[in-house]
Amino acid sequence: QVQLVESGGGSVQAGGSLRLSCAASGYTTSPKCMAWFRQSPGKEREGVADIYFNGDTIYHEYYTDSVKGRFTISRDNGKNTLYLQMNNLKPEDTALYFCAAVPNLSTCFESWTSGNFLYWGQGTQVTVSS
């Protein structure tokens, strides 16, 4: 059983930065596929970033177009933690951010694009004011 616990959300002004963390436990298989999603009221859940890796080897990272150049996904294998560094935040980034792990489809990329993962965290709220 994989457990995911997000933290690091908060309220910032436009242009500010936040770093989200996702502490993962029980995810013992490799390679690993993990991702960040977000959802704001009245909108569908959106994939923000995705990473597929095995130890120090990263096979791919993907970002949705709206966050490219501003957000960075990374992980600390020793701490079993996934991060999302968010810079130059905009009001449209306001959402509940979720961490997800273990793809439920054939490939990590397919699972990210379809939002189909086996395990999800409870979410952390990010609010960006103008």
Short mmCIF file of N, CA and C in Angstrom, two decimals:
data_model
loop_
_atom_site.label_atom_id
_atom_site.label_comp_id
_atom_site.label_asym_id
_atom_site.label_seq_id
_atom_site.Cartn_x
_atom_site.Cartn_y
_atom_site.Cartn_z
N GLN A 1 0.84 -1.18 0.00
CA GLN A 1 0.00 0.00 0.00
C GLN A 1 0.88 1.24 0.00
N VAL A 2 0.66 2.10 -0.98
CA VAL A 2 1.42 3.34 -1.09
C VAL A 2 0.63 4.45 -0.44
N GLN A 3 1.31 5.22 0.39
CA GLN A 3 0.68 6.40 1.00
C GLN A 3 1.43 7.65 0.56
N LEU A 4 0.67 8.68 0.23
CA LEU A 4 1.23 9.94 -0.26
C LEU A 4 0.67 11.08 0.59
N VAL A 5 1.56 11.92 1.10
CA VAL A 5 1.13 13.04 1.93
C VAL A 5 1.77 14.32 1.38
N GLU A 6 0.92 15.23 0.89
CA GLU A 6 1.42 16.49 0.35
C GLU A 6 1.51 17.55 1.45
N SER A 7 2.39 18.50 1.22
CA SER A 7 2.52 19.66 2.09
C SER A 7 3.15 20.80 1.30
N GLY A 8 3.16 21.98 1.87
CA GLY A 8 3.83 23.11 1.25
C GLY A 8 2.93 24.12 0.57
N GLY A 9 1.65 23.83 0.52
CA GLY A 9 0.74 24.79 -0.09
C GLY A 9 0.59 26.04 0.77
N GLY A 10 -0.06 27.04 0.22
CA GLY A 10 -0.27 28.28 0.96
C GLY A 10 -0.79 29.37 0.06
N SER A 11 -0.77 30.58 0.58
CA SER A 11 -1.24 31.75 -0.16
C SER A 11 -0.07 32.66 -0.47
N VAL A 12 0.08 33.04 -1.73
CA VAL A 12 1.15 33.92 -2.14
C VAL A 12 0.61 34.94 -3.13
N GLN A 13 1.35 35.99 -3.32
CA GLN A 13 0.99 36.96 -4.34
C GLN A 13 1.57 36.54 -5.68
N ALA A 14 0.98 37.05 -6.73
CA ALA A 14 1.47 36.75 -8.07
C ALA A 14 2.94 37.10 -8.18
N GLY A 15 3.69 36.22 -8.82
CA GLY A 15 5.13 36.39 -8.94
C GLY A 15 5.92 35.66 -7.86
N GLY A 16 5.22 35.20 -6.85
CA GLY A 16 5.88 34.51 -5.76
C GLY A 16 6.18 33.06 -6.07
N SER A 17 6.75 32.36 -5.08
CA SER A 17 7.15 30.97 -5.24
C SER A 17 6.66 30.12 -4.08
N LEU A 18 6.45 28.86 -4.37
CA LEU A 18 6.15 27.85 -3.36
C LEU A 18 6.82 26.55 -3.78
N ARG A 19 7.14 25.72 -2.80
CA ARG A 19 7.62 24.38 -3.10
C ARG A 19 6.72 23.37 -2.41
N LEU A 20 6.08 22.54 -3.20
CA LEU A 20 5.24 21.49 -2.68
C LEU A 20 6.06 20.23 -2.47
N SER A 21 5.72 19.48 -1.43
CA SER A 21 6.37 18.22 -1.13
C SER A 21 5.34 17.10 -1.09
N CYS A 22 5.77 15.92 -1.46
CA CYS A 22 4.91 14.74 -1.39
C CYS A 22 5.73 13.62 -0.79
N ALA A 23 5.46 13.30 0.47
CA ALA A 23 6.17 12.22 1.15
C ALA A 23 5.51 10.90 0.79
N ALA A 24 6.28 10.00 0.22
CA ALA A 24 5.75 8.72 -0.23
C ALA A 24 6.27 7.59 0.64
N SER A 25 5.38 6.71 1.02
CA SER A 25 5.77 5.52 1.76
C SER A 25 5.15 4.29 1.10
N GLY A 26 5.87 3.17 1.14
CA GLY A 26 5.34 1.94 0.59
C GLY A 26 5.54 1.76 -0.91
N TYR A 27 6.16 2.72 -1.56
CA TYR A 27 6.38 2.63 -3.02
C TYR A 27 7.75 2.01 -3.22
N THR A 28 7.80 0.69 -3.28
CA THR A 28 9.07 -0.02 -3.25
C THR A 28 9.52 -0.52 -4.61
N THR A 29 8.64 -0.52 -5.60
CA THR A 29 9.02 -1.04 -6.92
C THR A 29 9.76 0.02 -7.71
N SER A 30 10.52 -0.41 -8.71
CA SER A 30 11.24 0.49 -9.60
C SER A 30 11.15 -0.06 -11.02
N PRO A 31 11.22 0.80 -12.03
CA PRO A 31 11.28 2.26 -11.92
C PRO A 31 9.97 2.85 -11.38
N LYS A 32 10.05 4.10 -11.00
CA LYS A 32 8.91 4.78 -10.38
C LYS A 32 8.34 5.84 -11.32
N CYS A 33 7.04 6.00 -11.23
CA CYS A 33 6.31 7.01 -11.99
C CYS A 33 5.48 7.80 -11.01
N MET A 34 5.73 9.09 -10.92
CA MET A 34 5.00 9.96 -10.01
C MET A 34 4.64 11.24 -10.73
N ALA A 35 3.61 11.89 -10.23
CA ALA A 35 3.12 13.07 -10.93
C ALA A 35 2.43 14.03 -9.98
N TRP A 36 2.28 15.26 -10.45
CA TRP A 36 1.49 16.28 -9.78
C TRP A 36 0.31 16.64 -10.67
N PHE A 37 -0.84 16.75 -10.02
CA PHE A 37 -2.06 17.19 -10.68
C PHE A 37 -2.63 18.36 -9.90
N ARG A 38 -3.56 19.07 -10.51
CA ARG A 38 -4.25 20.14 -9.80
C ARG A 38 -5.69 20.22 -10.27
N GLN A 39 -6.52 20.75 -9.39
CA GLN A 39 -7.92 20.94 -9.74
C GLN A 39 -8.44 22.18 -9.03
N SER A 40 -9.08 23.03 -9.78
CA SER A 40 -9.71 24.22 -9.22
C SER A 40 -11.22 24.09 -9.39
N PRO A 41 -12.00 24.81 -8.59
CA PRO A 41 -13.46 24.68 -8.63
C PRO A 41 -14.03 24.89 -10.03
N GLY A 42 -14.86 23.97 -10.45
CA GLY A 42 -15.51 24.09 -11.74
C GLY A 42 -14.68 23.64 -12.91
N LYS A 43 -13.46 23.17 -12.64
CA LYS A 43 -12.58 22.73 -13.73
C LYS A 43 -12.22 21.27 -13.55
N GLU A 44 -11.84 20.64 -14.64
CA GLU A 44 -11.38 19.26 -14.57
C GLU A 44 -9.97 19.20 -13.97
N ARG A 45 -9.68 18.05 -13.40
CA ARG A 45 -8.33 17.84 -12.89
C ARG A 45 -7.34 17.89 -14.05
N GLU A 46 -6.20 18.51 -13.82
CA GLU A 46 -5.21 18.74 -14.85
C GLU A 46 -3.86 18.18 -14.42
N GLY A 47 -3.19 17.49 -15.33
CA GLY A 47 -1.84 17.03 -15.05
C GLY A 47 -0.88 18.19 -15.14
N VAL A 48 -0.07 18.40 -14.11
CA VAL A 48 0.86 19.52 -14.07
C VAL A 48 2.26 19.08 -14.50
N ALA A 49 2.75 18.00 -13.87
CA ALA A 49 4.10 17.51 -14.18
C ALA A 49 4.19 16.04 -13.84
N ASP A 50 5.11 15.38 -14.51
CA ASP A 50 5.24 13.93 -14.37
C ASP A 50 6.72 13.57 -14.46
N ILE A 51 7.12 12.58 -13.68
CA ILE A 51 8.52 12.14 -13.72
C ILE A 51 8.57 10.62 -13.65
N TYR A 52 9.45 10.05 -14.48
CA TYR A 52 9.63 8.61 -14.54
C TYR A 52 11.11 8.34 -14.31
N PHE A 53 11.44 7.58 -13.26
CA PHE A 53 12.83 7.48 -12.88
C PHE A 53 13.12 6.15 -12.20
N ASN A 54 14.43 5.86 -12.13
CA ASN A 54 14.92 4.69 -11.42
C ASN A 54 16.20 5.11 -10.73
N GLY A 55 16.12 5.30 -9.44
CA GLY A 55 17.27 5.80 -8.70
C GLY A 55 17.65 7.19 -9.18
N ASP A 56 18.89 7.35 -9.60
CA ASP A 56 19.36 8.65 -10.08
C ASP A 56 19.10 8.86 -11.57
N THR A 57 18.59 7.87 -12.23
CA THR A 57 18.33 7.97 -13.67
C THR A 57 16.90 8.44 -13.91
N ILE A 58 16.80 9.55 -14.62
CA ILE A 58 15.48 10.08 -14.98
C ILE A 58 15.21 9.74 -16.43
N TYR A 59 14.15 9.01 -16.69
CA TYR A 59 13.82 8.62 -18.05
C TYR A 59 13.05 9.71 -18.76
N HIS A 60 12.16 10.36 -18.06
CA HIS A 60 11.48 11.51 -18.65
C HIS A 60 10.85 12.40 -17.59
N GLU A 61 10.66 13.65 -17.97
CA GLU A 61 9.88 14.63 -17.22
C GLU A 61 8.96 15.31 -18.23
N TYR A 62 7.72 15.50 -17.83
CA TYR A 62 6.79 16.21 -18.70
C TYR A 62 6.09 17.30 -17.89
N TYR A 63 5.75 18.37 -18.58
CA TYR A 63 5.04 19.49 -17.96
C TYR A 63 3.90 19.91 -18.87
N THR A 64 2.82 20.33 -18.26
CA THR A 64 1.78 20.93 -19.06
C THR A 64 2.27 22.29 -19.56
N ASP A 65 1.80 22.71 -20.72
CA ASP A 65 2.35 23.90 -21.37
C ASP A 65 2.30 25.15 -20.48
N SER A 66 1.25 25.29 -19.71
CA SER A 66 1.05 26.52 -18.95
C SER A 66 2.06 26.70 -17.82
N VAL A 67 2.80 25.64 -17.45
CA VAL A 67 3.75 25.77 -16.35
C VAL A 67 5.20 25.61 -16.80
N LYS A 68 5.42 25.31 -18.07
CA LYS A 68 6.78 25.12 -18.56
C LYS A 68 7.61 26.39 -18.33
N GLY A 69 8.81 26.19 -17.81
CA GLY A 69 9.69 27.31 -17.53
C GLY A 69 9.45 27.94 -16.17
N ARG A 70 8.37 27.57 -15.50
CA ARG A 70 8.07 28.13 -14.18
C ARG A 70 8.08 27.06 -13.08
N PHE A 71 7.66 25.85 -13.40
CA PHE A 71 7.59 24.77 -12.42
C PHE A 71 8.66 23.73 -12.71
N THR A 72 9.16 23.10 -11.64
CA THR A 72 10.14 22.04 -11.78
C THR A 72 9.77 20.89 -10.87
N ILE A 73 9.69 19.69 -11.43
CA ILE A 73 9.43 18.49 -10.63
C ILE A 73 10.77 17.85 -10.32
N SER A 74 10.91 17.35 -9.10
CA SER A 74 12.15 16.69 -8.71
C SER A 74 11.84 15.70 -7.59
N ARG A 75 12.84 14.92 -7.20
CA ARG A 75 12.64 13.96 -6.12
C ARG A 75 13.92 13.80 -5.33
N ASP A 76 13.75 13.40 -4.09
CA ASP A 76 14.86 13.06 -3.21
C ASP A 76 14.67 11.60 -2.86
N ASN A 77 15.46 10.74 -3.48
CA ASN A 77 15.28 9.30 -3.27
C ASN A 77 15.52 8.91 -1.82
N GLY A 78 16.48 9.55 -1.19
CA GLY A 78 16.80 9.21 0.20
C GLY A 78 15.66 9.52 1.15
N LYS A 79 14.90 10.56 0.82
CA LYS A 79 13.78 10.97 1.66
C LYS A 79 12.45 10.44 1.13
N ASN A 80 12.48 9.72 0.01
CA ASN A 80 11.24 9.23 -0.61
C ASN A 80 10.23 10.35 -0.78
N THR A 81 10.71 11.46 -1.28
CA THR A 81 9.87 12.65 -1.39
C THR A 81 9.93 13.22 -2.80
N LEU A 82 8.75 13.58 -3.29
CA LEU A 82 8.61 14.24 -4.59
C LEU A 82 8.35 15.72 -4.33
N TYR A 83 8.93 16.57 -5.17
CA TYR A 83 8.76 18.01 -5.01
C TYR A 83 8.19 18.64 -6.27
N LEU A 84 7.58 19.80 -6.06
CA LEU A 84 7.18 20.64 -7.19
C LEU A 84 7.55 22.06 -6.82
N GLN A 85 8.62 22.56 -7.43
CA GLN A 85 9.04 23.94 -7.23
C GLN A 85 8.25 24.81 -8.19
N MET A 86 7.53 25.78 -7.64
CA MET A 86 6.68 26.64 -8.46
C MET A 86 7.15 28.08 -8.32
N ASN A 87 7.62 28.64 -9.41
CA ASN A 87 8.10 30.02 -9.45
C ASN A 87 7.20 30.88 -10.33
N ASN A 88 7.29 32.18 -10.14
CA ASN A 88 6.50 33.13 -10.93
C ASN A 88 5.03 32.71 -10.98
N LEU A 89 4.49 32.46 -9.81
CA LEU A 89 3.11 31.98 -9.74
C LEU A 89 2.13 33.02 -10.25
N LYS A 90 1.06 32.52 -10.86
CA LYS A 90 0.02 33.36 -11.43
C LYS A 90 -1.32 33.03 -10.77
N PRO A 91 -2.27 33.95 -10.78
CA PRO A 91 -3.58 33.65 -10.19
C PRO A 91 -4.22 32.39 -10.78
N GLU A 92 -3.98 32.11 -12.04
CA GLU A 92 -4.57 30.92 -12.65
C GLU A 92 -3.94 29.62 -12.18
N ASP A 93 -2.87 29.72 -11.38
CA ASP A 93 -2.28 28.52 -10.77
C ASP A 93 -3.02 28.12 -9.50
N THR A 94 -3.94 28.95 -9.06
CA THR A 94 -4.71 28.64 -7.86
C THR A 94 -5.49 27.34 -8.04
N ALA A 95 -5.26 26.39 -7.14
CA ALA A 95 -5.90 25.07 -7.25
C ALA A 95 -5.51 24.22 -6.05
N LEU A 96 -6.18 23.09 -5.95
CA LEU A 96 -5.78 22.04 -5.01
C LEU A 96 -4.82 21.12 -5.77
N TYR A 97 -3.62 20.97 -5.23
CA TYR A 97 -2.58 20.20 -5.91
C TYR A 97 -2.47 18.81 -5.28
N PHE A 98 -2.44 17.80 -6.15
CA PHE A 98 -2.37 16.42 -5.72
C PHE A 98 -1.11 15.75 -6.22
N CYS A 99 -0.60 14.86 -5.41
CA CYS A 99 0.49 13.98 -5.81
C CYS A 99 -0.11 12.63 -6.17
N ALA A 100 0.45 11.97 -7.18
CA ALA A 100 -0.04 10.66 -7.59
C ALA A 100 1.14 9.74 -7.86
N ALA A 101 0.92 8.44 -7.67
CA ALA A 101 1.99 7.47 -7.88
C ALA A 101 1.43 6.14 -8.36
N VAL A 102 2.28 5.39 -9.01
CA VAL A 102 2.01 4.05 -9.56
C VAL A 102 1.01 4.12 -10.71
N PRO A 103 1.51 4.11 -11.93
CA PRO A 103 0.64 4.23 -13.09
C PRO A 103 -0.30 3.04 -13.19
N ASN A 104 -1.51 3.31 -13.65
CA ASN A 104 -2.52 2.27 -13.80
C ASN A 104 -2.69 1.87 -15.27
N LEU A 105 -1.91 2.49 -16.16
CA LEU A 105 -1.94 2.13 -17.57
C LEU A 105 -0.57 1.61 -17.98
N SER A 106 -0.40 1.30 -19.23
CA SER A 106 0.81 0.62 -19.68
C SER A 106 2.07 1.44 -19.50
N THR A 107 1.97 2.74 -19.70
CA THR A 107 3.16 3.58 -19.57
C THR A 107 2.90 4.72 -18.61
N CYS A 108 3.99 5.27 -18.11
CA CYS A 108 3.90 6.41 -17.19
C CYS A 108 3.25 7.59 -17.90
N PHE A 109 3.66 7.86 -19.13
CA PHE A 109 3.12 9.00 -19.87
C PHE A 109 1.62 8.86 -20.09
N GLU A 110 1.17 7.66 -20.45
CA GLU A 110 -0.27 7.45 -20.65
C GLU A 110 -1.04 7.70 -19.37
N SER A 111 -0.50 7.23 -18.27
CA SER A 111 -1.18 7.43 -16.98
C SER A 111 -1.24 8.90 -16.62
N TRP A 112 -0.19 9.65 -16.94
CA TRP A 112 -0.19 11.08 -16.62
C TRP A 112 -1.21 11.82 -17.49
N THR A 113 -1.19 11.55 -18.76
CA THR A 113 -2.09 12.27 -19.66
C THR A 113 -3.56 11.93 -19.40
N SER A 114 -3.82 10.76 -18.85
CA SER A 114 -5.21 10.38 -18.58
C SER A 114 -5.57 10.49 -17.11
N GLY A 115 -4.60 10.85 -16.27
CA GLY A 115 -4.88 10.97 -14.85
C GLY A 115 -5.21 9.66 -14.19
N ASN A 116 -4.59 8.58 -14.65
CA ASN A 116 -4.95 7.25 -14.19
C ASN A 116 -3.80 6.64 -13.37
N PHE A 117 -3.82 6.95 -12.07
CA PHE A 117 -2.85 6.42 -11.14
C PHE A 117 -3.56 5.63 -10.05
N LEU A 118 -2.85 4.71 -9.43
CA LEU A 118 -3.44 3.89 -8.39
C LEU A 118 -3.56 4.62 -7.06
N TYR A 119 -2.62 5.47 -6.77
CA TYR A 119 -2.57 6.11 -5.45
C TYR A 119 -2.51 7.63 -5.59
N TRP A 120 -3.27 8.28 -4.67
CA TRP A 120 -3.36 9.73 -4.66
C TRP A 120 -3.23 10.26 -3.25
N GLY A 121 -2.63 11.44 -3.13
CA GLY A 121 -2.61 12.12 -1.85
C GLY A 121 -3.89 12.87 -1.63
N GLN A 122 -3.98 13.54 -0.49
CA GLN A 122 -5.21 14.25 -0.13
C GLN A 122 -5.25 15.67 -0.69
N GLY A 123 -4.11 16.16 -1.15
CA GLY A 123 -4.06 17.48 -1.77
C GLY A 123 -3.58 18.56 -0.83
N THR A 124 -3.00 19.60 -1.42
CA THR A 124 -2.58 20.79 -0.68
C THR A 124 -3.00 22.00 -1.50
N GLN A 125 -3.59 22.98 -0.82
CA GLN A 125 -4.17 24.13 -1.51
C GLN A 125 -3.12 25.19 -1.81
N VAL A 126 -3.14 25.68 -3.04
CA VAL A 126 -2.30 26.80 -3.45
C VAL A 126 -3.22 27.93 -3.91
N THR A 127 -3.05 29.09 -3.31
CA THR A 127 -3.85 30.26 -3.68
C THR A 127 -2.93 31.41 -4.05
N VAL A 128 -3.10 31.93 -5.27
CA VAL A 128 -2.26 33.01 -5.76
C VAL A 128 -3.14 34.23 -5.99
N SER A 129 -2.80 35.32 -5.32
CA SER A 129 -3.59 36.54 -5.46
C SER A 129 -2.88 37.52 -6.38
N SER A 130 -3.70 38.32 -7.04
CA SER A 130 -3.13 39.28 -8.01
C SER A 130 -2.77 40.59 -7.36
#
